[in-house]
Amino acid sequence: MALKLYGLPMSTCTTRVLACLHEKGVDFELVPVDLFSGEHKQPPFLSKNPFGQIPVLEDGDLTLFESRAITAYVAEKFKETGTDLIKHNNPKEAALVKVWVEVESQNFNSAISPIVFEHIVGPIMGKTADQAVIDANLEKLGKVLDVYESKLSITKYLAGDFYSLADLHHFPYTHYFMTTPWASLVNDRPHVKAWWEDISSRPAFKKIVGAMTFGEGK
Amino acid sequence: MALKLYGLPMSTCTTRVLACLHEKGVDFELVPVDLFSGEHKQPPFLSKNPFGQIPVLEDGDLTLFESRAITAYVAEKFKETGTDLIKHNNPKEAALVKVWVEVESQNFNSAISPIVFEHIVGPIMGKTADQAVIDANLEKLGKVLDVYESKLSITKYLAGDFYSLADLHHFPYTHYFMTTPWASLVNDRPHVKAWWEDISSRPAFKKIVGAMTFGEGK
């Protein structure tokens, strides 16, 4: 039975899982969730994820939520097929993947997501962007990217000289961020720029980027 | 060779790792880092963690940072000894541990840490607590704990009827939060209260709680 992914192909967290599923070459069914009618806050969906957020993965009788937990599960379950995203045969490299997965989660995401929210998501919902929030987080993001620039001058990818979940998890927010006026934060750092051009040109990403239209035409 | 943990026994993220090491019964050396003199922002420490944060774990020639990456590494490396914190023999339970580890990271931590920062950490640094930030995050935390209350009425611990990293990761911030005027957010929810009393009475926690003095005497 194919995996069932509840989500939307323009949502950042759904995209994180979609990229992983494509990297692993896993068969799955995407089930749309109508956020605009509030389907994710109704009991049927809340029984899958009590926080009322997408995505949710169903694998038989197992129901999972939180995009980074889902990618870790998929990468582990299908470790023998597709791209090895967790370096399961090398405990040291696997540990470094964990470190940089956490860096994305704790340092990168917390800076970039408020920028994307204020500039793209908020205005769609009728809110005026709060430039002070954007500015504070641009400063935070710049400092994180300074560390990335230094690391990526030593290794080709974040956890080492191999592509992993740590890189993959950066896809969705960086994609949307690159449509903002502040893309120079990436482009002005040569190793970060080369890394982004590399990972954003992967076939798995190209399969999903066409549907990442959040904010277009706003 | 024993593991070497760079950190401070009063720091939340160091405590997360200490609790894990004690649960696993692993031999380690704690190396203090002098945050007050800025040791963590100097080159020797930055070569271990370029973000200049504690804790850092050294295991031979492997250097790891980010507390949740370190606990995952320790729980995996020593999976055959001490408490099984990742349910490594049961893929479904292991997946649910991953889900609730992420819930702590994304939902719980993001609400509780600003409260602890504003009420305890900021004043030590001479800052006045921002009550608006506290209030906004108390509301967020209450909603997260509503979900916990519901889940903990069905299973004894967050990921199931077994103690795991998902529970352990909640130790440090909840401990400090329970010293604030808003401990009723936990105590008014009977299943959350019982869960907290259970996990905070574990021997591994009792070994470290005496040194968690941040904010005392402020």
JSON list of C-alpha atoms in Angstrom, two decimals, chain A residues 50-51 53 59 61-66 68-70 72-73 76 91-93 95-96 98-103 105-107 109 143-144 147-148, chain B residues 50-51 53 59 61-66 68-70 72-73 76 91-93 95-96 98-103 105-107 109 143-144 147-148:
[
{"chain": "A", "resi": 50, "resn": "PRO", "atom": "CA", "xyz": [-3.86, 17.31, 17.01]},
{"chain": "A", "resi": 51, "resn": "PHE", "atom": "CA", "xyz": [-1.93, 20.50, 16.21]},
{"chain": "A", "resi": 53, "resn": "GLN", "atom": "CA", "xyz": [-0.94, 21.38, 10.74]},
{"chain": "A", "resi": 59, "resn": "ASP", "atom": "CA", "xyz": [1.85, 4.45, 6.36]},
{"chain": "A", "resi": 61, "resn": "ASP", "atom": "CA", "xyz": [-1.95, 2.13, 10.50]},
{"chain": "A", "resi": 62, "resn": "LEU", "atom": "CA", "xyz": [0.90, 4.48, 11.42]},
{"chain": "A", "resi": 63, "resn": "THR", "atom": "CA", "xyz": [0.11, 8.21, 11.39]},
{"chain": "A", "resi": 64, "resn": "LEU", "atom": "CA", "xyz": [2.97, 10.71, 11.60]},
{"chain": "A", "resi": 65, "resn": "PHE", "atom": "CA", "xyz": [3.23, 14.49, 11.64]},
{"chain": "A", "resi": 66, "resn": "GLU", "atom": "CA", "xyz": [6.00, 17.13, 11.88]},
{"chain": "A", "resi": 68, "resn": "ARG", "atom": "CA", "xyz": [11.31, 16.65, 9.97]},
{"chain": "A", "resi": 69, "resn": "ALA", "atom": "CA", "xyz": [10.07, 13.55, 11.83]},
{"chain": "A", "resi": 70, "resn": "ILE", "atom": "CA", "xyz": [8.45, 12.31, 8.63]},
{"chain": "A", "resi": 72, "resn": "ALA", "atom": "CA", "xyz": [13.68, 10.99, 9.17]},
{"chain": "A", "resi": 73, "resn": "TYR", "atom": "CA", "xyz": [11.19, 8.12, 9.14]},
{"chain": "A", "resi": 76, "resn": "GLU", "atom": "CA", "xyz": [15.30, 5.34, 7.65]},
{"chain": "A", "resi": 91, "resn": "PRO", "atom": "CA", "xyz": [27.85, 6.42, 12.53]},
{"chain": "A", "resi": 92, "resn": "LYS", "atom": "CA", "xyz": [30.14, 9.48, 12.49]},
{"chain": "A", "resi": 93, "resn": "GLU", "atom": "CA", "xyz": [28.65, 10.89, 9.30]},
{"chain": "A", "resi": 95, "resn": "ALA", "atom": "CA", "xyz": [25.89, 12.00, 13.74]},
{"chain": "A", "resi": 96, "resn": "LEU", "atom": "CA", "xyz": [26.98, 15.02, 11.71]},
{"chain": "A", "resi": 98, "resn": "LYS", "atom": "CA", "xyz": [21.87, 15.00, 12.96]},
{"chain": "A", "resi": 99, "resn": "VAL", "atom": "CA", "xyz": [23.88, 18.06, 14.01]},
{"chain": "A", "resi": 100, "resn": "TRP", "atom": "CA", "xyz": [23.17, 20.00, 10.82]},
{"chain": "A", "resi": 101, "resn": "VAL", "atom": "CA", "xyz": [19.54, 18.89, 10.71]},
{"chain": "A", "resi": 102, "resn": "GLU", "atom": "CA", "xyz": [19.25, 20.53, 14.12]},
{"chain": "A", "resi": 103, "resn": "VAL", "atom": "CA", "xyz": [21.10, 23.64, 12.93]},
{"chain": "A", "resi": 105, "resn": "SER", "atom": "CA", "xyz": [15.69, 23.53, 12.73]},
{"chain": "A", "resi": 106, "resn": "GLN", "atom": "CA", "xyz": [17.00, 25.73, 15.54]},
{"chain": "A", "resi": 107, "resn": "ASN", "atom": "CA", "xyz": [19.10, 28.43, 13.86]},
{"chain": "A", "resi": 109, "resn": "ASN", "atom": "CA", "xyz": [14.47, 28.11, 10.25]},
{"chain": "A", "resi": 143, "resn": "LYS", "atom": "CA", "xyz": [24.99, 35.52, 10.99]},
{"chain": "A", "resi": 144, "resn": "VAL", "atom": "CA", "xyz": [23.80, 31.96, 10.40]},
{"chain": "A", "resi": 147, "resn": "VAL", "atom": "CA", "xyz": [28.74, 30.16, 9.57]},
{"chain": "A", "resi": 148, "resn": "TYR", "atom": "CA", "xyz": [27.41, 28.27, 6.54]},
{"chain": "B", "resi": 50, "resn": "PRO", "atom": "CA", "xyz": [30.86, 27.78, 15.13]},
{"chain": "B", "resi": 51, "resn": "PHE", "atom": "CA", "xyz": [27.60, 29.10, 16.59]},
{"chain": "B", "resi": 53, "resn": "GLN", "atom": "CA", "xyz": [26.72, 27.81, 22.00]},
{"chain": "B", "resi": 59, "resn": "ASP", "atom": "CA", "xyz": [33.69, 11.53, 21.40]},
{"chain": "B", "resi": 61, "resn": "ASP", "atom": "CA", "xyz": [37.78, 12.82, 17.12]},
{"chain": "B", "resi": 62, "resn": "LEU", "atom": "CA", "xyz": [34.07, 13.44, 16.63]},
{"chain": "B", "resi": 63, "resn": "THR", "atom": "CA", "xyz": [32.76, 16.85, 17.74]},
{"chain": "B", "resi": 64, "resn": "LEU", "atom": "CA", "xyz": [29.00, 17.39, 17.98]},
{"chain": "B", "resi": 65, "resn": "PHE", "atom": "CA", "xyz": [26.79, 20.30, 18.96]},
{"chain": "B", "resi": 66, "resn": "GLU", "atom": "CA", "xyz": [23.04, 21.03, 19.22]},
{"chain": "B", "resi": 68, "resn": "ARG", "atom": "CA", "xyz": [18.96, 17.30, 20.51]},
{"chain": "B", "resi": 69, "resn": "ALA", "atom": "CA", "xyz": [21.49, 15.98, 17.97]},
{"chain": "B", "resi": 70, "resn": "ILE", "atom": "CA", "xyz": [23.78, 14.97, 20.83]},
{"chain": "B", "resi": 72, "resn": "ALA", "atom": "CA", "xyz": [20.01, 11.29, 19.55]},
{"chain": "B", "resi": 73, "resn": "TYR", "atom": "CA", "xyz": [23.63, 10.29, 18.99]},
{"chain": "B", "resi": 76, "resn": "GLU", "atom": "CA", "xyz": [21.75, 5.48, 19.34]},
{"chain": "B", "resi": 91, "resn": "PRO", "atom": "CA", "xyz": [10.19, 1.03, 13.94]},
{"chain": "B", "resi": 92, "resn": "LYS", "atom": "CA", "xyz": [6.65, 2.25, 14.64]},
{"chain": "B", "resi": 93, "resn": "GLU", "atom": "CA", "xyz": [7.41, 3.32, 18.19]},
{"chain": "B", "resi": 95, "resn": "ALA", "atom": "CA", "xyz": [8.80, 6.88, 14.46]},
{"chain": "B", "resi": 96, "resn": "LEU", "atom": "CA", "xyz": [6.43, 8.16, 17.15]},
{"chain": "B", "resi": 98, "resn": "LYS", "atom": "CA", "xyz": [10.68, 11.19, 16.33]},
{"chain": "B", "resi": 99, "resn": "VAL", "atom": "CA", "xyz": [7.26, 12.88, 16.01]},
{"chain": "B", "resi": 100, "resn": "TRP", "atom": "CA", "xyz": [7.09, 13.95, 19.64]},
{"chain": "B", "resi": 101, "resn": "VAL", "atom": "CA", "xyz": [10.75, 14.94, 19.73]},
{"chain": "B", "resi": 102, "resn": "GLU", "atom": "CA", "xyz": [9.86, 17.34, 16.94]},
{"chain": "B", "resi": 103, "resn": "VAL", "atom": "CA", "xyz": [6.74, 18.54, 18.77]},
{"chain": "B", "resi": 105, "resn": "SER", "atom": "CA", "xyz": [11.39, 21.25, 19.37]},
{"chain": "B", "resi": 106, "resn": "GLN", "atom": "CA", "xyz": [8.89, 23.10, 17.17]},
{"chain": "B", "resi": 107, "resn": "ASN", "atom": "CA", "xyz": [5.82, 23.71, 19.34]},
{"chain": "B", "resi": 109, "resn": "ASN", "atom": "CA", "xyz": [10.19, 24.91, 23.08]},
{"chain": "B", "resi": 143, "resn": "LYS", "atom": "CA", "xyz": [-2.67, 25.49, 23.53]},
{"chain": "B", "resi": 144, "resn": "VAL", "atom": "CA", "xyz": [0.27, 23.10, 23.24]},
{"chain": "B", "resi": 147, "resn": "VAL", "atom": "CA", "xyz": [-2.89, 18.82, 23.14]},
{"chain": "B", "resi": 148, "resn": "TYR", "atom": "CA", "xyz": [-0.53, 17.18, 25.65]}
]
